[in-house]
mmCIF file of N, CA and C in Angstrom:
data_model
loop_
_atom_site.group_PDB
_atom_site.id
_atom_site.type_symbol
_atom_site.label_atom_id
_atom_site.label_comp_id
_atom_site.label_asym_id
_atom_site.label_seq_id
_atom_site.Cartn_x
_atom_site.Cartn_y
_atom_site.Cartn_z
ATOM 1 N N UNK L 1 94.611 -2.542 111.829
ATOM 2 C CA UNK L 1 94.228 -3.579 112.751
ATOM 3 C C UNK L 1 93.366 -4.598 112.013
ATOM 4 N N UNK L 2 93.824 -5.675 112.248
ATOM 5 C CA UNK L 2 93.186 -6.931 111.719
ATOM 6 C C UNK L 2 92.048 -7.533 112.410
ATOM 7 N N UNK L 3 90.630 -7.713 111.562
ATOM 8 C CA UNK L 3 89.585 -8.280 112.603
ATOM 9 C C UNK L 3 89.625 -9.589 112.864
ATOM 10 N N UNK L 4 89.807 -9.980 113.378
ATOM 11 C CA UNK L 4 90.244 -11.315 114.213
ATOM 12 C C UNK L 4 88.651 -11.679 115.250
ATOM 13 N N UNK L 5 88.497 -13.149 114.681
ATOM 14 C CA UNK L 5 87.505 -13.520 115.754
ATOM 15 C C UNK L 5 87.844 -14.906 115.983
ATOM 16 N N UNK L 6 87.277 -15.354 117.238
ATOM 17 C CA UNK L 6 88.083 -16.482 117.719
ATOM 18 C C UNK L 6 86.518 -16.672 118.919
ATOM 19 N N UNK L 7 86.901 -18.447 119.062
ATOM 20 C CA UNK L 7 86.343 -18.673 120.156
ATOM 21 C C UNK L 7 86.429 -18.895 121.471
ATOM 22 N N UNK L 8 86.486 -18.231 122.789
ATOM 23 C CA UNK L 8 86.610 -18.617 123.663
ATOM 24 C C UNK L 8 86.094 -19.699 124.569
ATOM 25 N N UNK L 9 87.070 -19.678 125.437
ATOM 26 C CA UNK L 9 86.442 -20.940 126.632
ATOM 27 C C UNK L 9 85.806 -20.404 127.527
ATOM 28 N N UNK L 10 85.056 -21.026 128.224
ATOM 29 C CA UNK L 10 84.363 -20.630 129.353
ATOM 30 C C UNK L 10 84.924 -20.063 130.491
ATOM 31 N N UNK L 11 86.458 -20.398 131.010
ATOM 32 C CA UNK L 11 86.930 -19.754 131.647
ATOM 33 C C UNK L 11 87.609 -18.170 131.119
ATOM 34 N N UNK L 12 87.495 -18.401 129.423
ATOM 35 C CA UNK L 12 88.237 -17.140 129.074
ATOM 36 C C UNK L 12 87.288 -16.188 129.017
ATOM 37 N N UNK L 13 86.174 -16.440 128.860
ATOM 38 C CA UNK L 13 84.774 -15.971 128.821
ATOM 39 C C UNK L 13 84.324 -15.312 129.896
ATOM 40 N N UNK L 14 84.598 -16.077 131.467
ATOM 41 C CA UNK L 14 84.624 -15.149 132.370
ATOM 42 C C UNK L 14 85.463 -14.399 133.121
ATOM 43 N N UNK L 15 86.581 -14.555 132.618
ATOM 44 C CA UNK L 15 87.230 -13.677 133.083
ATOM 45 C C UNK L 15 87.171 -12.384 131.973
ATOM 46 N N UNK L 16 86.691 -12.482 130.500
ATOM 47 C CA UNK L 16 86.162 -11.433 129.849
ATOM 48 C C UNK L 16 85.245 -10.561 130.674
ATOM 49 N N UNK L 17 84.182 -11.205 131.183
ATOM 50 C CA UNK L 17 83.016 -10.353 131.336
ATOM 51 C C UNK L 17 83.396 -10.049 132.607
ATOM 52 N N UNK L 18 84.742 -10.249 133.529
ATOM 53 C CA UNK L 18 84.740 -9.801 134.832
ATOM 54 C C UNK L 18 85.356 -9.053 134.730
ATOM 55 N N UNK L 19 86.320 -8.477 133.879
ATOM 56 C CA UNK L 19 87.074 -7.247 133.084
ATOM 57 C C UNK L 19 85.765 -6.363 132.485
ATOM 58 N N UNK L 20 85.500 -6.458 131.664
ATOM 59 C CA UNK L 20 84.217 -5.603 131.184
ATOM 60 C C UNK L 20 83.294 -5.047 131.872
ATOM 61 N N UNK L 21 82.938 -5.736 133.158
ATOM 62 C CA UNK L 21 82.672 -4.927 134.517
ATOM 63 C C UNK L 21 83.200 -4.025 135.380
ATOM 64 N N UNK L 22 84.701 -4.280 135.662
ATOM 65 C CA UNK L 22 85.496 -3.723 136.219
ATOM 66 C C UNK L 22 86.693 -2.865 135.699
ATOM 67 N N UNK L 23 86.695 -2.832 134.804
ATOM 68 C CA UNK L 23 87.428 -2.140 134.014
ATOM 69 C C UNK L 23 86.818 -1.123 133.050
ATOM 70 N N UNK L 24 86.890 0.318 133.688
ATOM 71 C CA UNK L 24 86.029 1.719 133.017
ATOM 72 C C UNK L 24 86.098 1.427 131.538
ATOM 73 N N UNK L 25 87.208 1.407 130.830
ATOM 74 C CA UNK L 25 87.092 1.329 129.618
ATOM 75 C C UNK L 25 87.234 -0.200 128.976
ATOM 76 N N UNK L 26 86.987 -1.394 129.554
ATOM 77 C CA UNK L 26 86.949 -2.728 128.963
ATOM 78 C C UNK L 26 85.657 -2.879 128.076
ATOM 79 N N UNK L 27 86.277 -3.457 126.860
ATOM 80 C CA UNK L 27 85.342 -3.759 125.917
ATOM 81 C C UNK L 27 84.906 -5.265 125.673
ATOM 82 N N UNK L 28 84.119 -5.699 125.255
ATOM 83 C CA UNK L 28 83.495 -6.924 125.190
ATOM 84 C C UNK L 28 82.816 -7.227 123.536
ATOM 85 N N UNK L 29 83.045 -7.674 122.414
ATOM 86 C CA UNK L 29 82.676 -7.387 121.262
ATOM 87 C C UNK L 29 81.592 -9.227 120.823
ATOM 88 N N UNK L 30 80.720 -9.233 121.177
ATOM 89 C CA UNK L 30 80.074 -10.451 120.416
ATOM 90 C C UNK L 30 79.421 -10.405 119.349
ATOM 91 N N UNK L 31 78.929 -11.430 118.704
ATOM 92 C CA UNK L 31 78.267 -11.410 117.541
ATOM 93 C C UNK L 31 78.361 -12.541 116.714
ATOM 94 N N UNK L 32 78.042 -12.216 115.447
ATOM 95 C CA UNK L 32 78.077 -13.375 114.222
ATOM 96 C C UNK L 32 79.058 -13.128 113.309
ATOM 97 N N UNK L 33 80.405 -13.487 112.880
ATOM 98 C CA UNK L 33 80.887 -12.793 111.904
ATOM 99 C C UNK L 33 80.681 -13.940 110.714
ATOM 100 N N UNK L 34 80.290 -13.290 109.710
ATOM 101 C CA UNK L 34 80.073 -13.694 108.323
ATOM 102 C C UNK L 34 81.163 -13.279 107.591
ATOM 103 N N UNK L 35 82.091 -14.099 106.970
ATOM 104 C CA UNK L 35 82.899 -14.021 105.695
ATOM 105 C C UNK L 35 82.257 -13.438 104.723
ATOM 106 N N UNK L 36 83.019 -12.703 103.432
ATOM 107 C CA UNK L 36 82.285 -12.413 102.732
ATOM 108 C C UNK L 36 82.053 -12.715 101.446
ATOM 109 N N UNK L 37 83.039 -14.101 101.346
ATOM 110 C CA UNK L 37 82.720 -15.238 100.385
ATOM 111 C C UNK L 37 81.725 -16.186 100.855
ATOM 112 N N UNK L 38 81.236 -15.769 102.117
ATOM 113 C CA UNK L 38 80.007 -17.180 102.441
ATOM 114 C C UNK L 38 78.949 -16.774 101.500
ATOM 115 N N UNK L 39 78.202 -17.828 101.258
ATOM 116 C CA UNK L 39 77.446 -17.574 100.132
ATOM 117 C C UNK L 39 75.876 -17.088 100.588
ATOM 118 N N UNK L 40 76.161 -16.983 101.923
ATOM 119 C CA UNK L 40 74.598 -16.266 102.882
ATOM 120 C C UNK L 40 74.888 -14.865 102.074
ATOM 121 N N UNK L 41 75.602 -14.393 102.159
ATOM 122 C CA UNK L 41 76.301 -12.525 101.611
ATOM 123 C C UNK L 41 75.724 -12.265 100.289
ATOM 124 N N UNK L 42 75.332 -13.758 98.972
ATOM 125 C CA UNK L 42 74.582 -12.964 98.089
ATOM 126 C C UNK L 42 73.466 -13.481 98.127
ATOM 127 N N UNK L 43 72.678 -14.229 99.346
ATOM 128 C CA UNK L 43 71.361 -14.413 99.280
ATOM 129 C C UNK L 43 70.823 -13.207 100.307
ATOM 130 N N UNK L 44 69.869 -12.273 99.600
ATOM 131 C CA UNK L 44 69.808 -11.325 100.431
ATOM 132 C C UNK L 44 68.885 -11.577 101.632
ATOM 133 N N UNK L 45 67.331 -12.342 101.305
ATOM 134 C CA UNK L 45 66.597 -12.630 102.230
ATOM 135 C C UNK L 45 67.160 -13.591 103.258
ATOM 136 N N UNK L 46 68.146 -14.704 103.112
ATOM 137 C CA UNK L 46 68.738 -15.568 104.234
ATOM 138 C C UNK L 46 69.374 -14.826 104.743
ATOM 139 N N UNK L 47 70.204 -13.651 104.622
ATOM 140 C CA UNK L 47 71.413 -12.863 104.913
ATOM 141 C C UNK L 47 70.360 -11.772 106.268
ATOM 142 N N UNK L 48 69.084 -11.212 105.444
ATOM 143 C CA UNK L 48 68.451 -10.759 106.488
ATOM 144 C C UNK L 48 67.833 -11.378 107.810
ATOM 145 N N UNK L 49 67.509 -12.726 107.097
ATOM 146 C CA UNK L 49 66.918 -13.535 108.228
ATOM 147 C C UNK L 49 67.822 -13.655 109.328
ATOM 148 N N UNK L 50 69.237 -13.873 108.755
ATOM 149 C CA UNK L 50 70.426 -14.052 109.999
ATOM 150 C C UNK L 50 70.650 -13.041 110.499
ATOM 151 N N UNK L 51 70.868 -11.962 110.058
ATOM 152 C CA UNK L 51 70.711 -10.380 111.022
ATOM 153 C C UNK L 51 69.565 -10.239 111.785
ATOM 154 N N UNK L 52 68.825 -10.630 111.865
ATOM 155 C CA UNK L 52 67.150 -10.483 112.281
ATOM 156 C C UNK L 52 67.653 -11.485 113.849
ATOM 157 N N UNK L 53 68.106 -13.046 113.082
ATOM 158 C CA UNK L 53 68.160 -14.313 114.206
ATOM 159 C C UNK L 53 68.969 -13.182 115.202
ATOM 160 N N UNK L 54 70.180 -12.840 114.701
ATOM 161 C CA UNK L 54 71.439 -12.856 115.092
ATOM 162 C C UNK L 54 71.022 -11.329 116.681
ATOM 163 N N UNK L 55 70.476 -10.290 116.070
ATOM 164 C CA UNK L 55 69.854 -9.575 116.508
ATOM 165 C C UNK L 55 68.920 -9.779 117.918
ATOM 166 N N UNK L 56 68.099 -10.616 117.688
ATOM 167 C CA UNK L 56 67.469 -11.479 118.473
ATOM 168 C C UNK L 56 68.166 -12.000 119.500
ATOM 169 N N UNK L 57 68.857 -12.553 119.442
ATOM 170 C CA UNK L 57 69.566 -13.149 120.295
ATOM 171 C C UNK L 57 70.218 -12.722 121.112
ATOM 172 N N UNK L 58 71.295 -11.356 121.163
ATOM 173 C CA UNK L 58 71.948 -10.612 121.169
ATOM 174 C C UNK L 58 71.801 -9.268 122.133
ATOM 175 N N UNK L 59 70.193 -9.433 121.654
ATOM 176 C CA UNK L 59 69.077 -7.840 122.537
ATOM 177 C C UNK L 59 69.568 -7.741 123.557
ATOM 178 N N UNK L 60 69.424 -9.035 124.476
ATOM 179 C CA UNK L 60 68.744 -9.139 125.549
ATOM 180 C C UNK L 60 70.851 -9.171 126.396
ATOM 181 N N UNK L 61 71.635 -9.761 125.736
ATOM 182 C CA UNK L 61 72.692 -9.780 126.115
ATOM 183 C C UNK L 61 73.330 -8.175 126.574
ATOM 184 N N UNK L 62 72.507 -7.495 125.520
ATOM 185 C CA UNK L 62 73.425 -6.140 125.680
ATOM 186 C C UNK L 62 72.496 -5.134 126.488
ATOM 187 N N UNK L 63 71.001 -5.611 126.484
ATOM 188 C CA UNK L 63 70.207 -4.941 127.563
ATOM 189 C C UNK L 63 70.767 -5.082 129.139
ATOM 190 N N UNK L 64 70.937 -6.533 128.948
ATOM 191 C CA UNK L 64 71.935 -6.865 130.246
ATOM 192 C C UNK L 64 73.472 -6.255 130.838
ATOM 193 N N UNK L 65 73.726 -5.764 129.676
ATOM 194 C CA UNK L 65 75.334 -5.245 130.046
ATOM 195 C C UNK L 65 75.029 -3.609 130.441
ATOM 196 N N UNK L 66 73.928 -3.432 129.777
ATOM 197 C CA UNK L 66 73.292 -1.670 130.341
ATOM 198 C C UNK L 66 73.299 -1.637 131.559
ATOM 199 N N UNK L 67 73.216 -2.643 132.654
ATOM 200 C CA UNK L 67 72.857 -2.393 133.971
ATOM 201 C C UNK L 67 73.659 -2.421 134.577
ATOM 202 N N UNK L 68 74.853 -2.985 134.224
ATOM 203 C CA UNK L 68 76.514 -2.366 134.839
ATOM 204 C C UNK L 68 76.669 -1.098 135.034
ATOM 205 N N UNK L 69 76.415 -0.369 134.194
ATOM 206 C CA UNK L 69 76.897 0.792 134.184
ATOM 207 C C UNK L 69 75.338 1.687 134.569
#
């Protein structure tokens, strides 16, 4: 399986998260994907800083999806 990331629209977006509610086993996958020729990958401290941002951001999204279930 090929990792594939793409951006959605706002309507594709909610009808994602209205599946991911309603659907026992629907998955929902967000994040940052980094290539691994970007050149963040051999700066190690920018590379952490963006896991750190990325992290941050992210918490509070998936604290939120805890309360579905």
């Amino acid at each position: 399986m090929k990792n594939e990331a793409f951006l959605i629209s706002d309507t594709d977006l909610d009808h994602a998260l209205e599946r991911f509610k309603n659907v026992k086993k629907g998955e929902l996958l967000i994040g940052r994907k980094i290539d691994a020729n970007d050149p963040l990958v051999k700066d190690g401290k920018a590379l952490t800083k963006t896991i750190k941002e990325t992290f941050q951001v992210l918490a509070p999204v998936y604290r939120s999806s805890m309360t579905i279930y």
